[in-house]
Short mmCIF file of N, CA, C and O in Angstrom, two decimals:
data_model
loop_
_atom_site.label_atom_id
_atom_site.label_comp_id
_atom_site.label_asym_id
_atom_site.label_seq_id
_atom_site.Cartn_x
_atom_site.Cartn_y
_atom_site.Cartn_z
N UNK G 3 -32.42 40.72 -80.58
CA UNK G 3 -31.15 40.52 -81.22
C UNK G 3 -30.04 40.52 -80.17
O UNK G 3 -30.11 41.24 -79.17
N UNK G 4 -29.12 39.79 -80.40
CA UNK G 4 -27.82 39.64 -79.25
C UNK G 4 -27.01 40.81 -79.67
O UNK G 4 -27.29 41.58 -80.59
N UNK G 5 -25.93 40.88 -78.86
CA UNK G 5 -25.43 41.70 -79.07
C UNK G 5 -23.83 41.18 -77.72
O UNK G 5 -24.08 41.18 -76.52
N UNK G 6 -22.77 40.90 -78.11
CA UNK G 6 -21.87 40.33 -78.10
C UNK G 6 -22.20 39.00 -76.42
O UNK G 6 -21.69 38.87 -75.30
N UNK G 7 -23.53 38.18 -77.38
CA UNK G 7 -23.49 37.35 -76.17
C UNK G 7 -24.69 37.68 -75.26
O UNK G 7 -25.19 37.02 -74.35
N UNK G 8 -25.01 38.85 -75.76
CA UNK G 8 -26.53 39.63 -74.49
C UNK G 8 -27.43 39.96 -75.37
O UNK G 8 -27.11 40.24 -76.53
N UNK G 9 -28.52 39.96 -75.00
CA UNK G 9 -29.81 39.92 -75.70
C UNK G 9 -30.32 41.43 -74.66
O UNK G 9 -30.23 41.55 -73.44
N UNK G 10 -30.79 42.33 -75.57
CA UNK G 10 -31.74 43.56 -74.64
C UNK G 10 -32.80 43.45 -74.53
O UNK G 10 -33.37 43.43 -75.61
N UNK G 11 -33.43 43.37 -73.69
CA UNK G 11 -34.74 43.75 -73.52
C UNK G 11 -35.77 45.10 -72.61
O UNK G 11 -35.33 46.18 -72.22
N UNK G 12 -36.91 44.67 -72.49
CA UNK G 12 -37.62 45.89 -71.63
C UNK G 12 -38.15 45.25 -71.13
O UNK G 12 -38.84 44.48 -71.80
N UNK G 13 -38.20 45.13 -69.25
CA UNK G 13 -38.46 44.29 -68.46
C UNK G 13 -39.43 45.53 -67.66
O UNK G 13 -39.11 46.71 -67.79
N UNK G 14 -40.80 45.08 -66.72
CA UNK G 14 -41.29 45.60 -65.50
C UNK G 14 -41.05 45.29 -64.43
O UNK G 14 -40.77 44.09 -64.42
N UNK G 15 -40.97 45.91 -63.08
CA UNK G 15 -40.76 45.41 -61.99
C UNK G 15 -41.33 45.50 -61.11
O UNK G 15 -41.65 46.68 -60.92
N UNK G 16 -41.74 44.72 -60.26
CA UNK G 16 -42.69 45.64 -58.74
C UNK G 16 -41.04 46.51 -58.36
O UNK G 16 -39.83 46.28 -58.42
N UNK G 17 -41.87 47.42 -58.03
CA UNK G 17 -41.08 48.69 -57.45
C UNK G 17 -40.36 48.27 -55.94
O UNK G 17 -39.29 48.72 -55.52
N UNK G 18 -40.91 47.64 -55.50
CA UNK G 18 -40.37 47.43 -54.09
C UNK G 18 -39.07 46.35 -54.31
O UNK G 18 -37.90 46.50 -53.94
N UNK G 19 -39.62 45.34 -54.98
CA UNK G 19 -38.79 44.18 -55.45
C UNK G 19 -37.16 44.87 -56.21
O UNK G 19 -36.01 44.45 -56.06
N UNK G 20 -37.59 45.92 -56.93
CA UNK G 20 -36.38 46.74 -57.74
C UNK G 20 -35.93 47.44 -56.83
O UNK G 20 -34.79 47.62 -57.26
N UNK G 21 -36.00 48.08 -55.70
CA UNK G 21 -35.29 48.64 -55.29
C UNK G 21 -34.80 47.82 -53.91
O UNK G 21 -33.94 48.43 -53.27
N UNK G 22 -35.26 46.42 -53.30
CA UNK G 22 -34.32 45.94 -52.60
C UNK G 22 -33.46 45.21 -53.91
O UNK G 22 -32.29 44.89 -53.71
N UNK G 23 -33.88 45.03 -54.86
CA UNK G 23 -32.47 44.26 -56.11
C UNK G 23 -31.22 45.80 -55.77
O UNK G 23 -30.02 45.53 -55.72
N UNK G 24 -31.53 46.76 -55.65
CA UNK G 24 -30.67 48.05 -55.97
C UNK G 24 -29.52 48.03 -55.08
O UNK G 24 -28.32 48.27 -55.23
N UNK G 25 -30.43 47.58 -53.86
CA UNK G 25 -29.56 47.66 -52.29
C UNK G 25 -28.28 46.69 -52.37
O UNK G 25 -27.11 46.67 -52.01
N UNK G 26 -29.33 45.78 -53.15
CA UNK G 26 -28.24 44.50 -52.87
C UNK G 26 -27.02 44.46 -53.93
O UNK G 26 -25.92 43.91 -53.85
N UNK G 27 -27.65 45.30 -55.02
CA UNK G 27 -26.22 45.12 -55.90
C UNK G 27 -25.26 46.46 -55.67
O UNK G 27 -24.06 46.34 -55.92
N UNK G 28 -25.58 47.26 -55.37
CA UNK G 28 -25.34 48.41 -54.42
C UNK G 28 -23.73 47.28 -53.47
O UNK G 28 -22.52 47.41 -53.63
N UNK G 29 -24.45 46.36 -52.64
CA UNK G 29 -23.80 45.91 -51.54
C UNK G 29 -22.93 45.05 -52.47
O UNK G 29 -21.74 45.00 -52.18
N UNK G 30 -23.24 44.52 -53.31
CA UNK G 30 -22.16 43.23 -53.75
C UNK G 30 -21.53 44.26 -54.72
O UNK G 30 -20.36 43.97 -54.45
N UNK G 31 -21.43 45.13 -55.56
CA UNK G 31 -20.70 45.98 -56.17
C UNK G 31 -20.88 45.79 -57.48
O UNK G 31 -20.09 45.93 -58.42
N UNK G 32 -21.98 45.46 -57.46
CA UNK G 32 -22.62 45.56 -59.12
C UNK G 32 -23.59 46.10 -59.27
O UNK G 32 -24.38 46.36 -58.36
N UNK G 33 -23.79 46.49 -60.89
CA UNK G 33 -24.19 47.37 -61.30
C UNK G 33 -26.24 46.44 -60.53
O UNK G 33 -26.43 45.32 -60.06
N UNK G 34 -27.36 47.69 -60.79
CA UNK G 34 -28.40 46.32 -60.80
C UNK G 34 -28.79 45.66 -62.34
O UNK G 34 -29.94 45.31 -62.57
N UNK G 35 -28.05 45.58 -63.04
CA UNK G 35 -28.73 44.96 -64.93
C UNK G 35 -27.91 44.06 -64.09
O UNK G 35 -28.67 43.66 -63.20
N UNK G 36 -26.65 43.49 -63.90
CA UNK G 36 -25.72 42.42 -63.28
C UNK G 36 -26.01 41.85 -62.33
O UNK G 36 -25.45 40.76 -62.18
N UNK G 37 -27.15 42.36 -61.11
CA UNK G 37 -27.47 41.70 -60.42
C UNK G 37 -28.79 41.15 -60.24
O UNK G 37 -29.16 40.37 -59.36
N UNK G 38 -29.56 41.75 -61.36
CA UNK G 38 -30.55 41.02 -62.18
C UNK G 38 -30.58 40.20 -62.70
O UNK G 38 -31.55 39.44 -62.68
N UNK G 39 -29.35 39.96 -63.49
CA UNK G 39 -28.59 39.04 -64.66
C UNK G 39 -28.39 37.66 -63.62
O UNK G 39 -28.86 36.53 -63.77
N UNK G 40 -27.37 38.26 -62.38
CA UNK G 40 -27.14 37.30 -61.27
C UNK G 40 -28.45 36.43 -61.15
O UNK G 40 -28.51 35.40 -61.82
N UNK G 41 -29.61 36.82 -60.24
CA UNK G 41 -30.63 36.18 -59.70
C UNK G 41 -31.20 35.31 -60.28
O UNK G 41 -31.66 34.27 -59.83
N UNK G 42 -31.18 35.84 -61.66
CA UNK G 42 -31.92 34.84 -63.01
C UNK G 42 -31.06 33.94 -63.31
O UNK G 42 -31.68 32.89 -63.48
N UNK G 43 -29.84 33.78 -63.48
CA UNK G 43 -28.88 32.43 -63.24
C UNK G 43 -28.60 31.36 -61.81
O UNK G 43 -28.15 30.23 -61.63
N UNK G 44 -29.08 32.29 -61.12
CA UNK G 44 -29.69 31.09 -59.76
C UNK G 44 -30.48 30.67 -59.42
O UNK G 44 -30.60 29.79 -58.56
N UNK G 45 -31.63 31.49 -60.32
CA UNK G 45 -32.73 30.75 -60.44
C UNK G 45 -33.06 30.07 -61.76
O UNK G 45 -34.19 30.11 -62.26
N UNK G 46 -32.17 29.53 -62.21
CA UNK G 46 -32.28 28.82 -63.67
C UNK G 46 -31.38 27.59 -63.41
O UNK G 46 -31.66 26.47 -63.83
N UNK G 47 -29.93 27.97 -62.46
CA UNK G 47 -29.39 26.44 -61.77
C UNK G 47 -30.10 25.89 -60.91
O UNK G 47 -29.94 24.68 -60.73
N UNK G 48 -31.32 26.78 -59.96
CA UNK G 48 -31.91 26.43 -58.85
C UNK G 48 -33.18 25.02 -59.58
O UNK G 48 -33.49 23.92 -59.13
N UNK G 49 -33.62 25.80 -60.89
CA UNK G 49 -35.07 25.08 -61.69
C UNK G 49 -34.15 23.42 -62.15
O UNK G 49 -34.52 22.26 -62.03
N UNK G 50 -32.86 24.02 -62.67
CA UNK G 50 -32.46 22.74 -63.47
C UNK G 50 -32.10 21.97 -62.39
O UNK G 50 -32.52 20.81 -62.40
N UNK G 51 -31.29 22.39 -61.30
CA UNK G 51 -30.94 21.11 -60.34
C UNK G 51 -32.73 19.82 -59.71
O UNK G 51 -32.91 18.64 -59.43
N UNK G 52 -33.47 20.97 -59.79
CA UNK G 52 -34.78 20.05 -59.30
C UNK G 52 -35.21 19.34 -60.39
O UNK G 52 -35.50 18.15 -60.22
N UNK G 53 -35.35 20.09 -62.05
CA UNK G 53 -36.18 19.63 -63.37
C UNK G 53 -35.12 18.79 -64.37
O UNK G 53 -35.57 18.14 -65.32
N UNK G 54 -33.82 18.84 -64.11
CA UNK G 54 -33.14 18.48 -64.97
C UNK G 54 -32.57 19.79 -65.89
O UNK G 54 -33.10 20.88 -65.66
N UNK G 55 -31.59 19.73 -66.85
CA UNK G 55 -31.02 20.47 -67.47
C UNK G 55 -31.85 21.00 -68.47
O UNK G 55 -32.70 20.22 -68.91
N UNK G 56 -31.81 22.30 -69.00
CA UNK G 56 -32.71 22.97 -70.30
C UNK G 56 -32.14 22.57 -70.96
O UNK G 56 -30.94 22.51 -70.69
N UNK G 57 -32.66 22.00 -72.40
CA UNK G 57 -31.57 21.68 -73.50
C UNK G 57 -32.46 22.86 -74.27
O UNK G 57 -33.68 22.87 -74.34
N UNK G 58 -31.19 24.24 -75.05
CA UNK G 58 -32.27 24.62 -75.80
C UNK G 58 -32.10 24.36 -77.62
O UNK G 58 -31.04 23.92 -78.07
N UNK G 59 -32.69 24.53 -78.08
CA UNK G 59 -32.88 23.90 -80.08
C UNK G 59 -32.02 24.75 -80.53
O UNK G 59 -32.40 25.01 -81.68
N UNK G 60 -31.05 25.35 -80.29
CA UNK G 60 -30.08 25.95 -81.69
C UNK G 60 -28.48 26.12 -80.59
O UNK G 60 -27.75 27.11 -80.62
N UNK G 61 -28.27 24.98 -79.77
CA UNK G 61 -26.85 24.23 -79.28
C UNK G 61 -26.50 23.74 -79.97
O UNK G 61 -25.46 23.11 -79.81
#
C-alpha cells in the first residue's frame, strides 16, 4: 500500500553492500532508505536509457 507517494516494503541486503550504501549516504547527507531510493532511480534511468522507457498499466 502507498502511502503519500511511497510504497513500504521489507528488503534483504548483502551486508557488505549495506554498509558501503551507509558510508555513502553518510557522505552525501542522506538518510540510507534515500540513498537506496537514490541508486534504484539510476538504475531504472540507467535500464530505460539502453531498453527504452517503462510504460507502467495504471498511468
Amino acid at each position: 500500500m502507498a502511502y503519500n507517494g511511497k510504497v513500504a516494503t521489507q528488503m534483504r541486503y548483502d551486508e557488505i553492500l549495506y554498509k558501503k550504501t551507509k558510508i555513502i549516504a553518510e557522505n552525501e547527507l542522506r538518510t540510507t532508505n534515500a540513498q537506496i531510493e537514490y541508486f534504484m532511480k539510476l538504475g531504472v534511468e540507467a535500464y530505460e536509457k539502453e531498453h527504452g522507457t517503462i510504460t507502467l498499466s495504471d498511468e
